[in-house]
Tab-separated table of C-alpha atoms in Angstrom:
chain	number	residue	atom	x	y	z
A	27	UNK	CA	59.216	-1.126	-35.591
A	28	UNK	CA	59.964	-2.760	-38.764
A	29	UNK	CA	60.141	-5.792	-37.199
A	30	UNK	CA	56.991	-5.218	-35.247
A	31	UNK	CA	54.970	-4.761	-38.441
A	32	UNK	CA	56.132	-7.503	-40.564
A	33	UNK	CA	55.500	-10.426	-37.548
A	34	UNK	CA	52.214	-8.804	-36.900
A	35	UNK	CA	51.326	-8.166	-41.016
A	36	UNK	CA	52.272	-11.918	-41.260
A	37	UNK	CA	50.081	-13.614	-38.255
A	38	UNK	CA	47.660	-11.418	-39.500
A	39	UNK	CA	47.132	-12.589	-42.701
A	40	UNK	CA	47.359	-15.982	-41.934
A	41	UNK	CA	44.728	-15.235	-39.155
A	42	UNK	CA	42.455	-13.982	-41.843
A	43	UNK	CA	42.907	-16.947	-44.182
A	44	UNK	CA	42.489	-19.939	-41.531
A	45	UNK	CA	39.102	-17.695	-39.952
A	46	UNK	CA	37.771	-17.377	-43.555
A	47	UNK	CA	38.357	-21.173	-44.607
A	48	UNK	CA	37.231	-22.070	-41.127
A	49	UNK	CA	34.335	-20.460	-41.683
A	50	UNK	CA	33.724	-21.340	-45.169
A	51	UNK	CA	33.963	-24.912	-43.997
A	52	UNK	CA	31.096	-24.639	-40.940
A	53	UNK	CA	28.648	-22.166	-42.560
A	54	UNK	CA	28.190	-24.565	-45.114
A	55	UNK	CA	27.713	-27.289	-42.921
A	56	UNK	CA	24.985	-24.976	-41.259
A	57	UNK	CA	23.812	-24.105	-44.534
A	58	UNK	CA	22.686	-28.001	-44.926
A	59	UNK	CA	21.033	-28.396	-42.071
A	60	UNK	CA	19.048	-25.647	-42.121
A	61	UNK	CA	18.228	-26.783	-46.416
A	62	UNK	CA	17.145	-29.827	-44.563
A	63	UNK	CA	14.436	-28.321	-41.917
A	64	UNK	CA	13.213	-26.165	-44.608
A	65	UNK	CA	13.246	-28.948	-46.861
A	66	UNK	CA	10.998	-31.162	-43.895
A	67	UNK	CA	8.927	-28.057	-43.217
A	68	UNK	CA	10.405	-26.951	-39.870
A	69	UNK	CA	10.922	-23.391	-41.094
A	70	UNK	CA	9.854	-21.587	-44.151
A	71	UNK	CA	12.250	-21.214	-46.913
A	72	UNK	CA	12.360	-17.711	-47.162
A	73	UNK	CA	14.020	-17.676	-43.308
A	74	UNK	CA	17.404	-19.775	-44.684
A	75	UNK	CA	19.332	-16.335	-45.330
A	76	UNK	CA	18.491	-14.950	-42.363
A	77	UNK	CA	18.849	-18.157	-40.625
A	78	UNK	CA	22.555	-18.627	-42.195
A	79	UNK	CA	23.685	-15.036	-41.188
A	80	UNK	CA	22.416	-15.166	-37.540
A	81	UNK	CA	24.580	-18.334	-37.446
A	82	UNK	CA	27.660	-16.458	-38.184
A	83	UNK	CA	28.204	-15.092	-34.295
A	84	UNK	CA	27.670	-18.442	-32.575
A	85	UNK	CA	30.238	-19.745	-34.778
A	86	UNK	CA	32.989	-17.276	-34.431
A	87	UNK	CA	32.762	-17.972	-30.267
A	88	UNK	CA	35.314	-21.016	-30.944
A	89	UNK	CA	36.457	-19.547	-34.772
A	90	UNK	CA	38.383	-16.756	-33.355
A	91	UNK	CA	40.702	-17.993	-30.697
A	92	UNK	CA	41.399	-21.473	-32.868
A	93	UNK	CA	42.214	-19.185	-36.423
A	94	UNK	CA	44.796	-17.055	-34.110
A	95	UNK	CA	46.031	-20.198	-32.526
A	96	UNK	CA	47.104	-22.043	-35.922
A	97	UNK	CA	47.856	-18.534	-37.379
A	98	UNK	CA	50.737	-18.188	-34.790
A	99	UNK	CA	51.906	-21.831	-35.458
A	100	UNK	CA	51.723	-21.465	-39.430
A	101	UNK	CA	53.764	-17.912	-39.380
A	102	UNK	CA	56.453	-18.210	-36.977
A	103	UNK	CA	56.836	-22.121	-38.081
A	104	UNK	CA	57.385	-20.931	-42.083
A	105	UNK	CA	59.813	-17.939	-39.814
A	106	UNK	CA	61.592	-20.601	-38.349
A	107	UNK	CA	62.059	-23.237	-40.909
A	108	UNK	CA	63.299	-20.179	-43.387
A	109	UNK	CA	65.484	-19.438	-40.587
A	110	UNK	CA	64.361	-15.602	-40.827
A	111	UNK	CA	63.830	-16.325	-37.092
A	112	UNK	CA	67.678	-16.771	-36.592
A	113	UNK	CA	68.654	-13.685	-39.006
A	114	UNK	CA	65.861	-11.999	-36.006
A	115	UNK	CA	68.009	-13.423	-33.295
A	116	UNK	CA	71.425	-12.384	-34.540
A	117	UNK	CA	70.204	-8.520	-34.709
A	118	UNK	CA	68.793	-8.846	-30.860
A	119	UNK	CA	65.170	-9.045	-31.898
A	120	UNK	CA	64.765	-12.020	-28.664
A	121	UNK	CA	61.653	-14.249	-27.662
A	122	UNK	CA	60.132	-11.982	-25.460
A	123	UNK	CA	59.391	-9.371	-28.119
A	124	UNK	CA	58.110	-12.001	-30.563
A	125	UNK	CA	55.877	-12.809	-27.437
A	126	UNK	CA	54.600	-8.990	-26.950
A	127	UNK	CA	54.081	-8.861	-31.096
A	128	UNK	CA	51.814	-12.129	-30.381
A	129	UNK	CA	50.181	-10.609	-27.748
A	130	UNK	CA	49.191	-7.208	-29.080
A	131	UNK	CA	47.506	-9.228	-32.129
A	132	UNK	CA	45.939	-11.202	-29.244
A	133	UNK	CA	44.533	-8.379	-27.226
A	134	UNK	CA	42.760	-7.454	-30.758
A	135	UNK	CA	41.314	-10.862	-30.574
A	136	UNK	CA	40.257	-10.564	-27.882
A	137	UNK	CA	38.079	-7.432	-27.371
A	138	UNK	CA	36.750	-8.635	-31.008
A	139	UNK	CA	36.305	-12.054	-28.659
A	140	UNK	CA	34.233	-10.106	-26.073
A	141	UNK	CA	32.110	-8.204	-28.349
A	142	UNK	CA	31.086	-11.410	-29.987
A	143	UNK	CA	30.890	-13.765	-26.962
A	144	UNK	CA	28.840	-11.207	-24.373
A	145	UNK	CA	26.713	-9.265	-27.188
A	146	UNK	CA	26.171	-10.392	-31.215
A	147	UNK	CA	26.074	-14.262	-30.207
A	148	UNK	CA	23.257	-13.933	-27.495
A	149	UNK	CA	21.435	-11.311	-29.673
A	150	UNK	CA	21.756	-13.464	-32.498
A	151	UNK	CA	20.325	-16.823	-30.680
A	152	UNK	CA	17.892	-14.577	-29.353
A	153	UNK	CA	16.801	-13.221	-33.219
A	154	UNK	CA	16.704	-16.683	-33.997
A	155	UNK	CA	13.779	-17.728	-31.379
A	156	UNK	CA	12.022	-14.565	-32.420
A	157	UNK	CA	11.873	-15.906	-36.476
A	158	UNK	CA	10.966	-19.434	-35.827
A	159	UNK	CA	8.255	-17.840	-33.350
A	160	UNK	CA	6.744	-15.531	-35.761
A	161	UNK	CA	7.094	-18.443	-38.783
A	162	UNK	CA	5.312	-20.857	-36.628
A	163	UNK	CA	2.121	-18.382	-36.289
A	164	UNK	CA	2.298	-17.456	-39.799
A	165	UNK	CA	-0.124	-19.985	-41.700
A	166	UNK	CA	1.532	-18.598	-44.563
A	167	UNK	CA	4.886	-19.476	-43.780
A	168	UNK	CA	3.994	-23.367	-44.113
A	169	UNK	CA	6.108	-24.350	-47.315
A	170	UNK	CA	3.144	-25.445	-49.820
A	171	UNK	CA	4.184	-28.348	-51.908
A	172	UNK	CA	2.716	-30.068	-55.007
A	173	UNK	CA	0.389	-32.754	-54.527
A	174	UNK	CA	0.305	-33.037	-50.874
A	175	UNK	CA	-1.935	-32.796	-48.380
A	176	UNK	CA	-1.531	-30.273	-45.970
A	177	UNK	CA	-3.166	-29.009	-42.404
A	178	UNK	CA	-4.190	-25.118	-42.232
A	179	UNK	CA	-5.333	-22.419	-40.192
A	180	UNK	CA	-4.569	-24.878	-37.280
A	181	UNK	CA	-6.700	-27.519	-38.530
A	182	UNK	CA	-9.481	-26.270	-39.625
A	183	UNK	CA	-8.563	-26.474	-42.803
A	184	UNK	CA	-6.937	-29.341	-45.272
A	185	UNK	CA	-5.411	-28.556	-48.361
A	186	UNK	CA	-4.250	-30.192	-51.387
A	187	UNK	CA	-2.961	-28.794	-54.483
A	188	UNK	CA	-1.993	-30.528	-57.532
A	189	UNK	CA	0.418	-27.620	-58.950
A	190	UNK	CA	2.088	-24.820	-56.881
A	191	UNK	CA	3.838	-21.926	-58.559
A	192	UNK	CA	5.511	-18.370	-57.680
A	193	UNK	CA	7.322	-20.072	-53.969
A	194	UNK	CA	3.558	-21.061	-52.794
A	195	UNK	CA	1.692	-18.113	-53.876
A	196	UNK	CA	-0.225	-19.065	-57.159
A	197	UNK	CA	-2.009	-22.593	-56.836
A	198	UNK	CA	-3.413	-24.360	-59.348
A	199	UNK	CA	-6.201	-27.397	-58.979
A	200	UNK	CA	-6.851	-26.948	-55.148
A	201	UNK	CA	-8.834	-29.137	-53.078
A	202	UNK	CA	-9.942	-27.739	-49.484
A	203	UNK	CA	-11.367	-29.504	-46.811
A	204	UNK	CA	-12.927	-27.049	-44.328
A	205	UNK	CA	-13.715	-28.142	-40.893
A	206	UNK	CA	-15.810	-26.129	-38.376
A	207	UNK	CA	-16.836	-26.963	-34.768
A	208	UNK	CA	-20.798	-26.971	-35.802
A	209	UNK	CA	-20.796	-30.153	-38.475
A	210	UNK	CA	-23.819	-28.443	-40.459
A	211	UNK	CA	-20.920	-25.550	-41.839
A	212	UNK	CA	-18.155	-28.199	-42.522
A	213	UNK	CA	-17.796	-27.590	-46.258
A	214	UNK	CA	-15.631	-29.162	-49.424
A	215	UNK	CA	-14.519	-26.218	-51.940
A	216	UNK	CA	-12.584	-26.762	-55.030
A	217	UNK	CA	-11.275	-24.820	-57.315
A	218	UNK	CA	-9.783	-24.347	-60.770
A	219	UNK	CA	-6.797	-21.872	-59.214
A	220	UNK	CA	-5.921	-19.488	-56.256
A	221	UNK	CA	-3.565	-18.055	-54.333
A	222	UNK	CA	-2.648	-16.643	-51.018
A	223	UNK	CA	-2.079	-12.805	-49.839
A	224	UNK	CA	-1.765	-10.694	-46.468
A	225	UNK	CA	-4.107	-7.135	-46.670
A	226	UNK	CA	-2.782	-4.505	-45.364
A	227	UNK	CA	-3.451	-5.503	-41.901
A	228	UNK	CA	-1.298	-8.166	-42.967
A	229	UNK	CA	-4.013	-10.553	-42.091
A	230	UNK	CA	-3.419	-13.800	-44.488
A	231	UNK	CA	-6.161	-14.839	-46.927
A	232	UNK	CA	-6.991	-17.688	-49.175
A	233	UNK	CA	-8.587	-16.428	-52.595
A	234	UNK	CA	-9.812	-19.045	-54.712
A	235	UNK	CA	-11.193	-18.838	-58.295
A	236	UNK	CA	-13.665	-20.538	-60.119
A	237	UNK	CA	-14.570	-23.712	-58.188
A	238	UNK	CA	-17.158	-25.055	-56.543
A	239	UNK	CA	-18.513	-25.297	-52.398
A	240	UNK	CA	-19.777	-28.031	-51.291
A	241	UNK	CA	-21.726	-28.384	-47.963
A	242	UNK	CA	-23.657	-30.577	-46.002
A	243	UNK	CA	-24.013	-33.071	-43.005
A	244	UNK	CA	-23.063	-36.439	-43.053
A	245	UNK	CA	-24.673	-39.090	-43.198
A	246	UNK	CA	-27.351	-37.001	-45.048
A	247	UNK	CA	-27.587	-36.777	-48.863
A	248	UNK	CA	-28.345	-33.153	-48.412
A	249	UNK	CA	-25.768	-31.172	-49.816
A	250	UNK	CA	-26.190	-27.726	-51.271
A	251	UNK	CA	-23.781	-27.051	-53.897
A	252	UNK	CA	-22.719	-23.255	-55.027
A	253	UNK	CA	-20.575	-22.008	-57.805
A	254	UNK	CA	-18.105	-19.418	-57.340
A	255	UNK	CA	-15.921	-17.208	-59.478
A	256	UNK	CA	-14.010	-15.370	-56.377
A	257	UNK	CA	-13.997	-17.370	-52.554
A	258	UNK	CA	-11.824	-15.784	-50.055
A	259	UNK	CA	-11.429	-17.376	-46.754
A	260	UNK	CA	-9.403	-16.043	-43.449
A	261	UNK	CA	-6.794	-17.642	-42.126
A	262	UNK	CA	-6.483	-17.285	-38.763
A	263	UNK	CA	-2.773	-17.151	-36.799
A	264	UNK	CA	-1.908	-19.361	-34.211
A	265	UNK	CA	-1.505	-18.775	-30.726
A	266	UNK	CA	2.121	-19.669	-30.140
A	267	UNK	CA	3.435	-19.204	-26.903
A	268	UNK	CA	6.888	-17.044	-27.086
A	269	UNK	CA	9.418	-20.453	-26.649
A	270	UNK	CA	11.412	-19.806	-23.180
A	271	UNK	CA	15.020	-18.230	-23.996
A	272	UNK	CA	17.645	-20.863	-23.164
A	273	UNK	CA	20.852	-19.206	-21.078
A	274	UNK	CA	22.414	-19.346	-24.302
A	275	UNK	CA	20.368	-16.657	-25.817
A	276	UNK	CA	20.301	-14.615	-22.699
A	277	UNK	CA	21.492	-11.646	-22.561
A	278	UNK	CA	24.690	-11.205	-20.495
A	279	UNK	CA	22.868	-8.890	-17.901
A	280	UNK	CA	20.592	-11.492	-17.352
A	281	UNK	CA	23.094	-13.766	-16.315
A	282	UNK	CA	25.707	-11.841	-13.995
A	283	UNK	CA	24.378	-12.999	-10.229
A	284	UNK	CA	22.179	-15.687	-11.428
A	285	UNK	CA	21.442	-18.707	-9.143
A	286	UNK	CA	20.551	-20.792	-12.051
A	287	UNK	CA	23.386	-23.412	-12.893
A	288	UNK	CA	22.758	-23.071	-16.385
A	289	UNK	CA	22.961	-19.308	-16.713
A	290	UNK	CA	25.839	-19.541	-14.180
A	291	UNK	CA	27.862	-22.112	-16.379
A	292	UNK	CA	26.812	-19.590	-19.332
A	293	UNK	CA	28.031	-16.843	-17.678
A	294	UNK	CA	31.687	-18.853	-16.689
A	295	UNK	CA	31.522	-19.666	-20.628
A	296	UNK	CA	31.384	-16.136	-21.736
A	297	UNK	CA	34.147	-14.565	-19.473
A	298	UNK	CA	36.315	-17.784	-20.386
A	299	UNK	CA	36.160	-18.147	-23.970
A	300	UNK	CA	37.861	-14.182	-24.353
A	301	UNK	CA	40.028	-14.992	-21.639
A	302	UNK	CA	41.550	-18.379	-23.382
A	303	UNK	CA	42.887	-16.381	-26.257
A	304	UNK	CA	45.649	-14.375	-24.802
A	305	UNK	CA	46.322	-18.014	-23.167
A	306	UNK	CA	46.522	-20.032	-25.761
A	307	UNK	CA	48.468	-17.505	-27.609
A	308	UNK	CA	51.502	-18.119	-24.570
A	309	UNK	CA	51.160	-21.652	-25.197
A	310	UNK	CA	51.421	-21.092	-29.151
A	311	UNK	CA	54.711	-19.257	-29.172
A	312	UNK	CA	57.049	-21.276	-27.621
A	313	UNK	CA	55.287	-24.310	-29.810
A	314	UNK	CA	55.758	-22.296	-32.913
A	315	UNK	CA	59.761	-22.763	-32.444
A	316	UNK	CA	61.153	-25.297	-34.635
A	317	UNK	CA	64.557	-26.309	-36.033
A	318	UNK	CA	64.680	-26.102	-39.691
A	319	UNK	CA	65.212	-29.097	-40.584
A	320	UNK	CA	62.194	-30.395	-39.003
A	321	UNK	CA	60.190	-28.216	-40.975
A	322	UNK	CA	57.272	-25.648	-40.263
A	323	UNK	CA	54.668	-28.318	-39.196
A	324	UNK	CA	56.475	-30.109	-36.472
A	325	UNK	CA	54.931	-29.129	-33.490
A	326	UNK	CA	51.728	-28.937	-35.107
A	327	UNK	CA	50.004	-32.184	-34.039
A	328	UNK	CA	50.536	-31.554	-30.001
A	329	UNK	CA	49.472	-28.433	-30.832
A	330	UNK	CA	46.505	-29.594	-31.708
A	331	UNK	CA	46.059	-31.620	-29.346
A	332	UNK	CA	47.111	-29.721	-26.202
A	333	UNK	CA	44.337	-26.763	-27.637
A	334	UNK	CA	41.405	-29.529	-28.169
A	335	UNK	CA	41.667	-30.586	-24.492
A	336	UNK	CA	41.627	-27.736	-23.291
A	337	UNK	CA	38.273	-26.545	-25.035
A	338	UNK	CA	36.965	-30.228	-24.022
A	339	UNK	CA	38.339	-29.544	-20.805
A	340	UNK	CA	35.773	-26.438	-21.039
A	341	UNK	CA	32.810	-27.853	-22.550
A	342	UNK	CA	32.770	-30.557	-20.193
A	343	UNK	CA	33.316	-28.543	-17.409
A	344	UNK	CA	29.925	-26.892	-18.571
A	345	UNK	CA	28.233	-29.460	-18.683
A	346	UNK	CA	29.120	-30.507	-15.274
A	347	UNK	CA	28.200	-27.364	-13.732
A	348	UNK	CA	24.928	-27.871	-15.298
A	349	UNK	CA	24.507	-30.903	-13.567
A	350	UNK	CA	25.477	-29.817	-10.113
A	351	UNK	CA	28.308	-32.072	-10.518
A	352	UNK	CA	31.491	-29.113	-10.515
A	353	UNK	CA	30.833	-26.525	-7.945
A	354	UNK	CA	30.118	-23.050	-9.330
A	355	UNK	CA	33.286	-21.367	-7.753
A	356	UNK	CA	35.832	-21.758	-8.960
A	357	UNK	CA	34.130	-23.710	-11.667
A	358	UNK	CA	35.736	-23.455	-15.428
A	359	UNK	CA	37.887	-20.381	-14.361
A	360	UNK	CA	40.039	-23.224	-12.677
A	361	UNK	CA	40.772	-24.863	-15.917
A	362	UNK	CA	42.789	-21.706	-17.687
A	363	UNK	CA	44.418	-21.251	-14.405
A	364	UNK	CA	45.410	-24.968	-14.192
A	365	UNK	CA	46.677	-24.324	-18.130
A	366	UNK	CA	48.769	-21.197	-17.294
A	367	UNK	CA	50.663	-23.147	-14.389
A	368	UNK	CA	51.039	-26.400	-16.387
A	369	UNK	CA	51.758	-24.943	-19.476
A	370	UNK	CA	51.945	-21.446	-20.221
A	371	UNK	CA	54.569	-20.809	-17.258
A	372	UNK	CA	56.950	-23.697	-18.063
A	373	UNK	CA	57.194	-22.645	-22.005
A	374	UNK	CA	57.881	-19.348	-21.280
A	375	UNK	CA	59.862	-19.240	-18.249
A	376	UNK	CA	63.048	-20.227	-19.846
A	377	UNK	CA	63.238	-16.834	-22.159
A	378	UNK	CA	63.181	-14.384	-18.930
A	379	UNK	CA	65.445	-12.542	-17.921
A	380	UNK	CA	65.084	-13.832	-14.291
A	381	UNK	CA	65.304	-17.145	-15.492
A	382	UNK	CA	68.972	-16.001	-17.066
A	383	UNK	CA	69.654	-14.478	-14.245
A	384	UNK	CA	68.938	-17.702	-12.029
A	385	UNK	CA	70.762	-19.803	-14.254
A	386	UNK	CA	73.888	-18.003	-14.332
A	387	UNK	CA	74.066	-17.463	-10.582
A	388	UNK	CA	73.591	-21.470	-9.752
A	389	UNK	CA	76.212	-21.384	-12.741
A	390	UNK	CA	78.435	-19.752	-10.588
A	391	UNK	CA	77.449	-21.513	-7.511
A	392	UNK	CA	78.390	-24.926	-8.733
A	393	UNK	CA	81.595	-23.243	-10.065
């Protein structure tokens, strides 16, 4: 039991540190291009946190089984190159319990896997659409700028403001440009300051302050001119059709029996990516065993490698099922299958006890 806890205490930890840095590494990635649409306009700034945590599921769908892949490869490599591994093997501690140690830490992994894959990530994608929905029927969720002009209340009114303060909500110097579909209520309204608010409907308004309203009909000279110390002015939400879920924000429900290729190779995706861990984690044992002399990365490289194709193996499998160009059964279950015969067997065969057995009996055969 002693045993049992320290291999699993030390994958753990190193499972930990590689998922953290790992995820250090890609949230801030994320975190740049979603500075940059906010930065363009494409979503209002005050959506980035949100935006950024809602990330967090999608990402751990390939995070988790590559952190417990390299975990396994980085502890039992530093085991074996300290030889602890050997001082394991002289006291009877043999492969196949380093392999159930693995896999207990794997079937963790896994369920966390499933959680993740078939709930948080779709739920999240799904949150996602609802923001960016909501923000693009907002007229107040339009980042304001200084000194630009910008289109309102779906076009029916043009802005520009020479100062903006308080993250768009105090303007200063603000010229409006308010269109109408009768031409005799078009109007020109500026103002020395303003600023915008919801009421408790949460209906957004435009209050301006001391400034002028000018309206008329061109090409007439006729243009009545009023002076105002308060103007308020509606603005009115779009009409934004909700944007049509892609299978990736689905929920998983939605896509057991589907006859849609691209919920079906969602669906194959889902049950897959849980199912690859407690596979990859056979391959990663036997890979993890190094002579100490080579040292504790040696095997690291095909590693590597042999785990990118497989999860290029996947994507592209995918993709081809979204095409109509892989048929749906057995589609990507065939490619951990293929893996577990080419692979996973072959490592592991050698450290059974039927594969002793086998040995010592043609032994004694050829004897």
């Amino acid at each position: 039991m002693i045993v049992f806890r320290y291999i699993f205490k030390e994958t753990l930890k190193t499972q930990l540190s590689i998922l953290l840095i790992l995820l250090l590494i890609f949230t801030s990635q994320q975190f740049i291009r979603i500075l940059a649409r906010a930065a363009d306009g494409s979503i209002p700034s005050s959506l980035i946190g949100q935006m950024m945590l809602l990330n967090i599921p999608y990402m751990g769908l390939l995070l988790l089984p590559i952190s417990l892949f390299i975990a396994i490869l980085f502890a039992h490599g530093r085991l074996y190159a300290d030889s602890e591994m050997t001082v394991l093997r002289a006291i009877g501690v043999g492969p196949s319990y380093i392999m159930r140690i693995s896999l207990v830490l794997a079937l963790l992994t896994t369920v966390v896997a499933t959680v993740n894959t078939m709930w948080l990530a779709p739920m999240a994608r799904e949150k996602q659409s609802q923001l960016l929905d909501a923000a693009k029927a907002d007229p107040l969720s339009i980042p304001l700028e200084s000194g630009r002009f910008l289109s309102l209340d779906g076009g029916h009114l043009t802005a520009y403001v020479e100062d903006v303060q308080d993250s768009g909500r105090s303007l200063q110097r603000i010229f409006l440009l308010q269109r109408s579909p009768d031409p005799a209520e078009a109007a020109i309204i500026v103002a020395a300051s303003g600023h915008l608010t919801n009421d408790a409907q949460g209906t957004p308004w435009v209050t301006l302050a001391n400034g002028k309203r000018y309206a008329g009909t061109p090409p007439s000279t006729q243009f009545s001119i009023a002076n105002f110390a308060e103007y308020k002015a509606q603005l009115q939400r779009k009409d934004i059709e909700p944007s049509t879920p892609k299978a990736r924000a689905l929920p998983s429900s939605a896509l057991y029996n589907s006859t849609d290729k691209k919920q079906i190779a969602e669906w194959q995706w889902r049950v897959v990516l849980p199912l690859s861990i407690p596979l990859m984690t056979l391959i990663a044992v036997p890979l993890a065993v190094v002579n100490p002399r080579q040292g504790r990365y040696a095997k690291l490289l095909p590693a590597v490698m042999l785990y990118l194709s497989y999860f290029l193996l996947l994507s592209a499998g995918q993709s081809a099922i979204e095409r109509g160009q892989l048929p749906e059964m057995p589609g990507l279950y065939i490619i951990p299958v293929l893996f577990t015969l080419l692979f996973a067997v072959p490592m592991n065969i050698k450290s059974t006890r039927l594969w002793q057995r086998l040995r010592i009996y043609w032994h004694k055969e050829k004897c």
